[in-house]
CSV table of C-alpha atoms in Angstrom, one decimal:
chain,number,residue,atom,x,y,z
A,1,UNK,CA,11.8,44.2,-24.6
A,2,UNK,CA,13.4,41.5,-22.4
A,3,UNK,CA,11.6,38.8,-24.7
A,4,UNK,CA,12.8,40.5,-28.2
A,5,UNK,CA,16.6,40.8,-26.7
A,6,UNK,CA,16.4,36.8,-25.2
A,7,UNK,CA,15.1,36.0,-28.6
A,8,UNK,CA,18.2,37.7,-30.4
A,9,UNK,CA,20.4,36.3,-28.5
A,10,UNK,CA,19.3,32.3,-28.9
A,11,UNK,CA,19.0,33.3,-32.2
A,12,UNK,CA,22.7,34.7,-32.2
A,13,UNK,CA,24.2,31.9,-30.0
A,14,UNK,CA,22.7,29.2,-32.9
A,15,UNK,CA,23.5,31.1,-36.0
A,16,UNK,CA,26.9,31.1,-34.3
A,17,UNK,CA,26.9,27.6,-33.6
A,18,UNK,CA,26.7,27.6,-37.7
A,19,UNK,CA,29.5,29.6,-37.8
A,20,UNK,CA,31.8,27.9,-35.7
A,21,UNK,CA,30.9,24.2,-37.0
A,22,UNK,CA,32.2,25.4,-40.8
A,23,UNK,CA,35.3,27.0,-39.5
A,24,UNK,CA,36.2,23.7,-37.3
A,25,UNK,CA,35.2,21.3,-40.0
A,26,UNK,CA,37.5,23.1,-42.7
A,27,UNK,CA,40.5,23.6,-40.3
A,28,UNK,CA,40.1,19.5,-39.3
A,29,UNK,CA,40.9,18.2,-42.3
A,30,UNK,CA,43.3,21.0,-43.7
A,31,UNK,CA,45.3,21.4,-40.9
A,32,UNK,CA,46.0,17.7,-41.0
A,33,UNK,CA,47.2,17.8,-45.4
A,34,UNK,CA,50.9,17.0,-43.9
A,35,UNK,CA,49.3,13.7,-43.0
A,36,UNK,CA,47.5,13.1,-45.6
A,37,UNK,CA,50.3,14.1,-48.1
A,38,UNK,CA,52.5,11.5,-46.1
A,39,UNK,CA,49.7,8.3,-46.4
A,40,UNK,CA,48.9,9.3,-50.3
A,41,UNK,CA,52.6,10.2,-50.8
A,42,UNK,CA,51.4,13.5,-52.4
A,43,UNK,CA,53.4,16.0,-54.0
A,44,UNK,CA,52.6,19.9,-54.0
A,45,UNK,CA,50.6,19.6,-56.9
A,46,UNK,CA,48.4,16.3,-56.1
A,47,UNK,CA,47.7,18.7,-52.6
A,48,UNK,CA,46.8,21.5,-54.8
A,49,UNK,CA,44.5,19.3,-57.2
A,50,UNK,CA,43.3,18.2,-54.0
A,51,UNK,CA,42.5,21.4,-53.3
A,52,UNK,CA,40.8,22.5,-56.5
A,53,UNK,CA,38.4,19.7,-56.2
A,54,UNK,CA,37.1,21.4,-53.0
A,55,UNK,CA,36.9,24.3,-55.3
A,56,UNK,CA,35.5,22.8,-58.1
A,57,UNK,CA,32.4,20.9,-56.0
A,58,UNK,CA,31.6,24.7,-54.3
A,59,UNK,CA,31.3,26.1,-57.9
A,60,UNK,CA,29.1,23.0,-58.9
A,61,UNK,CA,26.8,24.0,-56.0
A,62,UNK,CA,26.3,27.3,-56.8
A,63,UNK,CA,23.8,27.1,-59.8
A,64,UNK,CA,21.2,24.9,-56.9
A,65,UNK,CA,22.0,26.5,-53.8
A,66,UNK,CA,19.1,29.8,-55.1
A,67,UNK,CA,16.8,26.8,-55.8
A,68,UNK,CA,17.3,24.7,-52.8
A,69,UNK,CA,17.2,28.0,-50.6
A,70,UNK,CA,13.7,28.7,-52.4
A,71,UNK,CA,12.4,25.1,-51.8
A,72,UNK,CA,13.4,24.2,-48.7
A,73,UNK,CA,14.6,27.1,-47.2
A,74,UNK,CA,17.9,28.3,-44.8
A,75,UNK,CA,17.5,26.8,-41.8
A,76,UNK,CA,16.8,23.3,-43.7
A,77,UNK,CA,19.8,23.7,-46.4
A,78,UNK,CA,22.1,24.7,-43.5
A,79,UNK,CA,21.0,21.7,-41.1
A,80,UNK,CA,21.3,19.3,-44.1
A,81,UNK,CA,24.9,20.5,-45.6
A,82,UNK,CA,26.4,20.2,-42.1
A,83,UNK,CA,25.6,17.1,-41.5
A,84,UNK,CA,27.1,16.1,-44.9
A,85,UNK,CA,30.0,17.4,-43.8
A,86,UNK,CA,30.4,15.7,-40.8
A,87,UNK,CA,30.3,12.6,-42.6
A,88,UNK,CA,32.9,13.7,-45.0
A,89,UNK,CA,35.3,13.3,-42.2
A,90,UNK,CA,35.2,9.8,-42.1
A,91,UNK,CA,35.1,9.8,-46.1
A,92,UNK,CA,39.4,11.4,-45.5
A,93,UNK,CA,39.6,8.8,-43.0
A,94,UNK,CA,38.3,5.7,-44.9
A,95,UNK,CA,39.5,6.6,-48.8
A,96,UNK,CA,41.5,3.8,-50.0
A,97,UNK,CA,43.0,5.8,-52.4
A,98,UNK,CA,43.8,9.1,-54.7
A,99,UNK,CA,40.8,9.2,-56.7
A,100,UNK,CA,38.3,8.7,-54.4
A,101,UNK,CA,40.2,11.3,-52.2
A,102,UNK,CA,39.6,13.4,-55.0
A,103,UNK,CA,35.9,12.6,-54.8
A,104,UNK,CA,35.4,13.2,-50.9
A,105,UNK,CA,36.9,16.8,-51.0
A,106,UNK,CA,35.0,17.3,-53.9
A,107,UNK,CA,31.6,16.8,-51.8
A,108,UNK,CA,33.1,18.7,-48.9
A,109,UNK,CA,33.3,21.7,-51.1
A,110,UNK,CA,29.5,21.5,-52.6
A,111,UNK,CA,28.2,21.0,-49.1
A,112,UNK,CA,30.4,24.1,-48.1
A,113,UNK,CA,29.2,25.9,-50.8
A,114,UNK,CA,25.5,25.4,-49.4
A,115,UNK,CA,26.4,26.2,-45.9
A,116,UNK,CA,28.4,28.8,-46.9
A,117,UNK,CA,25.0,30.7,-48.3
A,118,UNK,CA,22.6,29.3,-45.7
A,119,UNK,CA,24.1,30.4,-42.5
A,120,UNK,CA,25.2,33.9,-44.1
A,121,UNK,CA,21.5,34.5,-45.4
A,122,UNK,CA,20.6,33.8,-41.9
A,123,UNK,CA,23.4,35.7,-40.3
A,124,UNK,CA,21.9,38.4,-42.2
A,125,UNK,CA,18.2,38.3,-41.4
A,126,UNK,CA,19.6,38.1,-37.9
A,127,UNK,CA,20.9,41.8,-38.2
A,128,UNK,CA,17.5,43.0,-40.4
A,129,UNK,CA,15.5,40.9,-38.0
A,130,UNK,CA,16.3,42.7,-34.6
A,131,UNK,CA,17.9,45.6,-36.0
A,132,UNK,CA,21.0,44.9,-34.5
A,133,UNK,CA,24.9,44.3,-35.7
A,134,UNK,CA,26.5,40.7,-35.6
A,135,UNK,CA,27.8,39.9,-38.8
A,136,UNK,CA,31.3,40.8,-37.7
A,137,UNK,CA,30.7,38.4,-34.5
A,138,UNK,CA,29.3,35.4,-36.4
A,139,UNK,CA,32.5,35.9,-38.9
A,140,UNK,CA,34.6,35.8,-35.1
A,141,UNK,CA,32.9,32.3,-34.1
A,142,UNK,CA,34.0,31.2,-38.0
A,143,UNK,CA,37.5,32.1,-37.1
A,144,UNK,CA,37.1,30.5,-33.6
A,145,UNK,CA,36.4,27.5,-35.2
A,146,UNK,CA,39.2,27.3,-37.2
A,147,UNK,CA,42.0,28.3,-33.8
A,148,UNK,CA,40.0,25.4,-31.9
A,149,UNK,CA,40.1,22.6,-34.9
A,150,UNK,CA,43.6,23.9,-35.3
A,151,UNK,CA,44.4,23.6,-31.4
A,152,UNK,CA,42.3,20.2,-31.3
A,153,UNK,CA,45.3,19.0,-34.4
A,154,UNK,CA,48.1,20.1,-32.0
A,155,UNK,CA,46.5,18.5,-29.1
A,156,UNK,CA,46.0,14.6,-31.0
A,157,UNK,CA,49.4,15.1,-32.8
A,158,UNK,CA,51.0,14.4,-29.3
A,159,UNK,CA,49.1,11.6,-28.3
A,160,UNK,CA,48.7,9.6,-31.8
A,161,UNK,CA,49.3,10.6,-35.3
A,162,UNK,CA,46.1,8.5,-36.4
A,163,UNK,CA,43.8,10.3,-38.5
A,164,UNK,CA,40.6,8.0,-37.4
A,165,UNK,CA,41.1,9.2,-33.8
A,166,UNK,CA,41.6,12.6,-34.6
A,167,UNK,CA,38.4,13.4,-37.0
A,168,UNK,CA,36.0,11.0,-34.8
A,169,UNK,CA,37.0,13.4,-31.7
A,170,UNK,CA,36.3,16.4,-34.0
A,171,UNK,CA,33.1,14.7,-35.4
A,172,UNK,CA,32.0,14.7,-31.7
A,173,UNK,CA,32.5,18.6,-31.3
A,174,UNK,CA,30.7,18.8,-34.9
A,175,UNK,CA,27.7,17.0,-33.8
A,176,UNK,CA,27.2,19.3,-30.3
A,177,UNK,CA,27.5,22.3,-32.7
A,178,UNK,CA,24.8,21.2,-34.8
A,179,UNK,CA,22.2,20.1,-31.9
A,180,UNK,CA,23.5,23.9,-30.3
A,181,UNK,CA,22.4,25.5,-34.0
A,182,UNK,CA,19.0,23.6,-34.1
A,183,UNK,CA,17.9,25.7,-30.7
A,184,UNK,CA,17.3,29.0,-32.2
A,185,UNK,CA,17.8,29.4,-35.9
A,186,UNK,CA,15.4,31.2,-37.8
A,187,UNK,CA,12.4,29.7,-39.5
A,188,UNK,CA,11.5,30.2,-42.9
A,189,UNK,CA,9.2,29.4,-45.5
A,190,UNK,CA,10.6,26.6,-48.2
A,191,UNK,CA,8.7,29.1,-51.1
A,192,UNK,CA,10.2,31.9,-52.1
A,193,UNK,CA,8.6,35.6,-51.4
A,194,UNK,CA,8.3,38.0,-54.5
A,195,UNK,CA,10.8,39.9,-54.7
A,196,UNK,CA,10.6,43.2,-52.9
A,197,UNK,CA,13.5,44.9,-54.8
A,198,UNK,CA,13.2,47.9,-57.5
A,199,UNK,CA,13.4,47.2,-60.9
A,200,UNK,CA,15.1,49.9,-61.7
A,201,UNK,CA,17.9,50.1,-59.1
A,202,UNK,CA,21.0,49.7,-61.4
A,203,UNK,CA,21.1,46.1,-62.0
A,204,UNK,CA,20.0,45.0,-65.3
A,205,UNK,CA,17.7,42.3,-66.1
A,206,UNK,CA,17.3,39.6,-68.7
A,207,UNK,CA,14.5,37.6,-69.0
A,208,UNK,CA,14.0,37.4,-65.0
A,209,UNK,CA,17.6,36.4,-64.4
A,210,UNK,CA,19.4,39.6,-62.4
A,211,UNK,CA,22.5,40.5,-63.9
A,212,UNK,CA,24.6,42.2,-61.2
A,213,UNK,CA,26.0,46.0,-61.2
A,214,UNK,CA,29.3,46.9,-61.5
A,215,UNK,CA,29.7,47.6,-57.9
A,216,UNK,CA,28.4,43.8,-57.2
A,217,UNK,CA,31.3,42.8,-59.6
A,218,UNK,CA,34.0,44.4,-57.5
A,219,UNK,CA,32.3,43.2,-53.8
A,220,UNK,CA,32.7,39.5,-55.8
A,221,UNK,CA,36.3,40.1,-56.4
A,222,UNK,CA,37.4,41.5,-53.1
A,223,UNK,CA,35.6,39.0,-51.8
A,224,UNK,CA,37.3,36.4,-54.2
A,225,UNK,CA,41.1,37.6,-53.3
A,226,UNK,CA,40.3,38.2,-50.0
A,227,UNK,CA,39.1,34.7,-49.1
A,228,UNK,CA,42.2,33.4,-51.5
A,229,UNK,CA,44.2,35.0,-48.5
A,230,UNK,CA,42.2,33.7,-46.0
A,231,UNK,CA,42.0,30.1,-47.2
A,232,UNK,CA,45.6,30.0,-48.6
A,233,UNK,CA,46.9,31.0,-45.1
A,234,UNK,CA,44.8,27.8,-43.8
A,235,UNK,CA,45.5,25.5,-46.2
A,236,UNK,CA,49.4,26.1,-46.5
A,237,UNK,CA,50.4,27.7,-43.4
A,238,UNK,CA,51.2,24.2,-41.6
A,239,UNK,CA,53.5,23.1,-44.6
A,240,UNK,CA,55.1,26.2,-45.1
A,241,UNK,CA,56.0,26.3,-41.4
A,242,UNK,CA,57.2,22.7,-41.8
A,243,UNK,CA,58.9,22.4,-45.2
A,244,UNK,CA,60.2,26.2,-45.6
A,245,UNK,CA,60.7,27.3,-42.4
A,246,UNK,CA,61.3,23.8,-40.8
A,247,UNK,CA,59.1,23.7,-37.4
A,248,UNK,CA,58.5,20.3,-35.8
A,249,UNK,CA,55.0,18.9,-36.3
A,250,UNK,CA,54.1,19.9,-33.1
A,251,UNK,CA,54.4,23.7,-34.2
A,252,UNK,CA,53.1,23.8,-37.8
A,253,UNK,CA,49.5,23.5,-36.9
A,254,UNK,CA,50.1,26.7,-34.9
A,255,UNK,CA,50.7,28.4,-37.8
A,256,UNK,CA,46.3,27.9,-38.4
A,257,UNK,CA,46.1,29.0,-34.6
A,258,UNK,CA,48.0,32.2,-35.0
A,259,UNK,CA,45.6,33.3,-37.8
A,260,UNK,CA,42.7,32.5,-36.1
A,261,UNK,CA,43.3,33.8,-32.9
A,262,UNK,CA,44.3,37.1,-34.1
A,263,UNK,CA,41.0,37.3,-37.1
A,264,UNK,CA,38.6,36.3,-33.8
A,265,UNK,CA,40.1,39.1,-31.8
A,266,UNK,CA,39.5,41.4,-34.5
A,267,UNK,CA,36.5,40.7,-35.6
A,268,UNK,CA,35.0,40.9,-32.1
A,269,UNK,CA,36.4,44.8,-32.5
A,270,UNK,CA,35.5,44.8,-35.8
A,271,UNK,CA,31.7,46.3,-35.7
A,272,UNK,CA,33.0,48.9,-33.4
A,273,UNK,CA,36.2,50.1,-36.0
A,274,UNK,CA,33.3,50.0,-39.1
A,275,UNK,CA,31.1,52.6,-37.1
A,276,UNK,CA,34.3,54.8,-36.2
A,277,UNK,CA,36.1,54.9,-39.3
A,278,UNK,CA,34.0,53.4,-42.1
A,279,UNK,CA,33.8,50.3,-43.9
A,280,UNK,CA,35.6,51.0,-47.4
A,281,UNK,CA,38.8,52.4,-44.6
A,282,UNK,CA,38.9,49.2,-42.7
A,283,UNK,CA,39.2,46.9,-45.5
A,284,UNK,CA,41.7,49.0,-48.0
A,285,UNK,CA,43.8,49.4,-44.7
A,286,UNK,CA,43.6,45.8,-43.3
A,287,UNK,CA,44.4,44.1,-46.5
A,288,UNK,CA,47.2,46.2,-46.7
A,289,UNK,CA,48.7,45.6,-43.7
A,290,UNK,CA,48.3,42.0,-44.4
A,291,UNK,CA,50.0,41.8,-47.9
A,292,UNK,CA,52.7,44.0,-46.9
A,293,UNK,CA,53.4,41.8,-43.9
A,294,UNK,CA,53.4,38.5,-45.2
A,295,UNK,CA,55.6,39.8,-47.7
A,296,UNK,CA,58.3,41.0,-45.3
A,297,UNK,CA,57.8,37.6,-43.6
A,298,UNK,CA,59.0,35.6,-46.5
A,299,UNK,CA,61.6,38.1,-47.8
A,300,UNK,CA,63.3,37.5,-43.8
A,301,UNK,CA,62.2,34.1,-43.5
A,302,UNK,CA,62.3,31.6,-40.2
A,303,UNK,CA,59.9,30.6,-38.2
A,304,UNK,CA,59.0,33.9,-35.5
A,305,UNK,CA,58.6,36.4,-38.6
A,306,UNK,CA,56.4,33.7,-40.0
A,307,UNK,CA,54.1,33.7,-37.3
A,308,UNK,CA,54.4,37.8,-36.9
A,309,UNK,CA,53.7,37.7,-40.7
A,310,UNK,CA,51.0,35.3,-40.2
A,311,UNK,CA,49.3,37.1,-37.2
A,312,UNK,CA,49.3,40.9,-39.6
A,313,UNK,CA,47.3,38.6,-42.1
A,314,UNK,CA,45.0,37.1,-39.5
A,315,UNK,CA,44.4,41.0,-38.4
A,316,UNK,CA,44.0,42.5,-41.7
A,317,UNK,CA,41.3,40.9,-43.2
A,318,UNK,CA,39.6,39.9,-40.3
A,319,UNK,CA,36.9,42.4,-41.7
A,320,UNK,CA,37.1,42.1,-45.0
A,321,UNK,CA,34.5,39.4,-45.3
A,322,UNK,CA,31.7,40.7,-42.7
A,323,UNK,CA,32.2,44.3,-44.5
A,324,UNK,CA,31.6,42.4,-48.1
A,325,UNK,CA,28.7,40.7,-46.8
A,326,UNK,CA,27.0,43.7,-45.4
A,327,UNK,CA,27.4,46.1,-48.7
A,328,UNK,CA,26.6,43.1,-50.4
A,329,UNK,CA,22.8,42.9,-48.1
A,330,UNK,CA,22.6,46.7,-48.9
A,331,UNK,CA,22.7,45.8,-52.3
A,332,UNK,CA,20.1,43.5,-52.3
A,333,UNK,CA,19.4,39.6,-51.9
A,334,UNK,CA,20.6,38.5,-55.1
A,335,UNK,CA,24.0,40.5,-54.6
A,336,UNK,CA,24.4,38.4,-51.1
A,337,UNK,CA,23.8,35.4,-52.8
A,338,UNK,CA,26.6,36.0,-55.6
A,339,UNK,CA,29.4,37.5,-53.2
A,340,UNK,CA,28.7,34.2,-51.1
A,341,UNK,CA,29.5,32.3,-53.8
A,342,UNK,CA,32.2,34.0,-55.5
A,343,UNK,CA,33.9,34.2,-51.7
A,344,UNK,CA,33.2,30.4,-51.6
A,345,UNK,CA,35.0,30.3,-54.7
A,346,UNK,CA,37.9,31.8,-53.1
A,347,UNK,CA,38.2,29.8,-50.1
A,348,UNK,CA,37.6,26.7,-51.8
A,349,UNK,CA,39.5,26.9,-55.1
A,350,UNK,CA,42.1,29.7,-54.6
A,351,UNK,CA,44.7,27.4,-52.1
A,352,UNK,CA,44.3,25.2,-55.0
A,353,UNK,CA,45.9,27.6,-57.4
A,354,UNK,CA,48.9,28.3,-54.7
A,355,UNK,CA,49.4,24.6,-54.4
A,356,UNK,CA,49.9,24.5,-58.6
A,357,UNK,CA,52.7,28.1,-58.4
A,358,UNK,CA,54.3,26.5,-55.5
A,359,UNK,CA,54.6,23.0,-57.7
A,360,UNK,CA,56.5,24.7,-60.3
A,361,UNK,CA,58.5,27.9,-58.3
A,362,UNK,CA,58.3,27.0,-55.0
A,363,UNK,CA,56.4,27.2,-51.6
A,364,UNK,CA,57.5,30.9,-50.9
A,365,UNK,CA,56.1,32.0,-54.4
A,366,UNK,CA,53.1,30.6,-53.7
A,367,UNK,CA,52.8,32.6,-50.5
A,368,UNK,CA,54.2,35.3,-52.3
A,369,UNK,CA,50.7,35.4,-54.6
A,370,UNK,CA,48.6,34.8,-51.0
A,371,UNK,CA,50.5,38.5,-50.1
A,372,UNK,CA,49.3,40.1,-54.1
A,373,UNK,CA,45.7,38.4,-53.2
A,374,UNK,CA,45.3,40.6,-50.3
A,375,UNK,CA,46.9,43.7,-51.8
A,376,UNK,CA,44.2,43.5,-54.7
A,377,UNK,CA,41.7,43.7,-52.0
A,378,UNK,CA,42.8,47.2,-51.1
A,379,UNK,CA,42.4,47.8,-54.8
A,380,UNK,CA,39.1,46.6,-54.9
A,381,UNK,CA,38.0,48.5,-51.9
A,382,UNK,CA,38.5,51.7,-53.5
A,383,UNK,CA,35.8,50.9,-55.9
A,384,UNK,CA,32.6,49.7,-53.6
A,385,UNK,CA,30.2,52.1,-52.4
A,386,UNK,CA,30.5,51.0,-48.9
A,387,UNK,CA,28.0,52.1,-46.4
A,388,UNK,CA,28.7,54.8,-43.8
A,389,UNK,CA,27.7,52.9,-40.9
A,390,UNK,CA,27.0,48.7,-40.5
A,391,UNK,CA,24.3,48.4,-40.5
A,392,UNK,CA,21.8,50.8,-41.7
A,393,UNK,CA,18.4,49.7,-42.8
A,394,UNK,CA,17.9,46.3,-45.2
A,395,UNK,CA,17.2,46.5,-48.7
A,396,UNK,CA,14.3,44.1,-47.4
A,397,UNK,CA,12.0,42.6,-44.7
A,398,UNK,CA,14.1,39.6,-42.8
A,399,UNK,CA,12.2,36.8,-44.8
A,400,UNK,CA,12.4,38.2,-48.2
A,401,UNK,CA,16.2,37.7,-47.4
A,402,UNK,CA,16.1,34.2,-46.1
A,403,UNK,CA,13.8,33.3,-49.2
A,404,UNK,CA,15.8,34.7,-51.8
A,405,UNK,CA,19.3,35.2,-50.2
């Protein structure tokens, strides 16, 4: 017993690691767009076009990341992608221009795309594994990740404003969190095991290639709008907090903090609220909360209510992502692979689309639609069949998830 609870929590502690390295490596380089708008002299649209790139390399991923997984398995495609990203660090640091800015964010968001699917597939065989929850905890360390890249942004602003300094610090921490990941992730086979899913169980087929059900559709757009909340609050919550509400650039990185700090508190609550009050209530109630506060935020304006406005989004969908991920599991292996994808999407390409509304109306508009984005997820909510407790039993063995996730 002692041997199967140590080997759940190494396991834990390096899926974790996972967790945490994609959170900090994302926040690095978003929380410093102020600078990087200044050197490329950007305008809001370049900085959403910027942002779409990311968005459009995660899509491009998507149609290999089911092969690679297959081939070479989790723990490989996970180890792989994050090292990739570490290296697009110095790719922001050392573009000499626009265009091949363009290109470097583009590669950050197909190795996120990658990472995105490996660790989850692994935070999930986790859970089926030992028959314990820790989705909602791994989801924390994500969020921790982004307060401490966000903190770590703060911290170099006062010394130097130099963006080689800063991202060669962060590619230290990046490289600790890898070696800490390689001690206990699981192992997997690089060939896929048949599938040991029912044919018949509501999702139709076509010539081997699973279509998904209804109820998969609507987990892959509350999982698209909520990560559009999510990632939109990262990605402009520093300019907003500079340009619109006018705090020094000491402050507006705190903006990322704020957010993070309040999604890691919930989420470490977060397992314990699902088994209280139920999944489908947590989400349609935390979403809510975060629309309607944002909203107020911008309708009062200032700094404080943007940072009380920012905190109700940080706590309302805190869950919304670990809550996706587990129906999606219950669901099956193919549905996990699709919502991580389509919530990549969202991260990745939905800032984008705020960047291009607050080009043409404005930076509080485009917050505006980041407050809609999370009142669709209520809307969404109402339609999954979310289970009663998280989490039950696993649609399949813990390998049969890492092969096909």
């Amino acid at each position: 017993m002692l041997r199967v609870r140590d080997d759940f929590l190494r396991a834990h502690l390096a899926i974790a690691a996972l967790f945490c390295f994609l959170g900090f490596q994302y926040a690095t380089w978003v929380s410093r767009l102020p600078a990087l708008k200044t050197r490329f002299e950007l305008s809001d649209g370049r900085i959403g076009l910027l942002l779409m790139a990311s968005g459009i390399g995660a899509a491009a991923s998507f149609p290999l990341v089911a092969t690679m997984m297959k081939r070479y398995g989790s723990r490989t495609l996970a180890t792989v992608s994050a090292l990739v990203l570490g290296l697009v660090l110095a790719g922001f640091t050392l573009a000499p221009n626009f265009p091949v800015l363009l290109l470097v964010a583009a590669l950050d968001g197909v190795a996120v795309g990658f990472l995105n699917v490996a660790m989850n597939a692994q935070g999930t065989a986790l859970e089926v594994r030992f028959g314990r929850t820790a989705m909602s905890r791994l989801h924390a360390t994500f969020s921790a990740g982004l307060g401490l890249a966000a903190l770590l942004a703060s911290g170099v602003n006062v010394v130097t404003t130099a963006l080689s300094a800063h991202f060669a610090i962060a590619s230290g921490v990046l490289a600790l969190l890898l070696l800490l990941a390689q001690t206990g992730m699981l192992a997997d086979e690089p060939e896929a095991a048949a599938s040991t899913e029912p044919a018949g169980a509501g999702r139709p087929k076509r010539r081997g290639i699973p279509l998904p059900s209804r109820i998969t559709v609507w987990m892959g757009l509350a999982m698209v709008f909520g990560t559009i909340t999510e990632g939109a609050m990262n990605d402009w919550s520093a300019l907003y907090l500079k340009n619109v509400a006018h705090a020094s650039p000491q402050l507006a990185p705190m903006g990322i903090a704020v957010i993070s700090v309040m999604m890691v508190l919930a989420r470490l609550f977060a397992d314990g609220w699902r088994t209280r009050f139920g999944d489908g209530r947590i989400v349609r109630v935390g979403s809510t909360v975060a629309g309607l506060g944002l909203a107020l935020a911008l309708l009062v304006g200032g700094v404080v209510p943007a940072l009380i406005g920012f905190a109700c989004v940080g706590l309302g969908v805190a869950a919304v992502t670990p809550c996706v991920y587990v129906a999606a599991a219950r669901q099956g292996s193919d549905a996990l692979a699709l919502v991580a994808a389509t919530g990549t999407t969202g991260l990745l390409a939905g800032p984008a689309v705020i960047g291009f509304v607050a080009s043409a109306t404005g930076l509080v508009w485009g917050m505006g639609v980041v407050a809609a984005s999370a009142l669709v997820v209520a809307l969404c909510a109402t339609r999954i069949a979310w289970p009663a407790l998280a989490p039950a039993a696993a649609p399949a063995p813990a390998d049969a998830v890492l092969h096909e996730a």
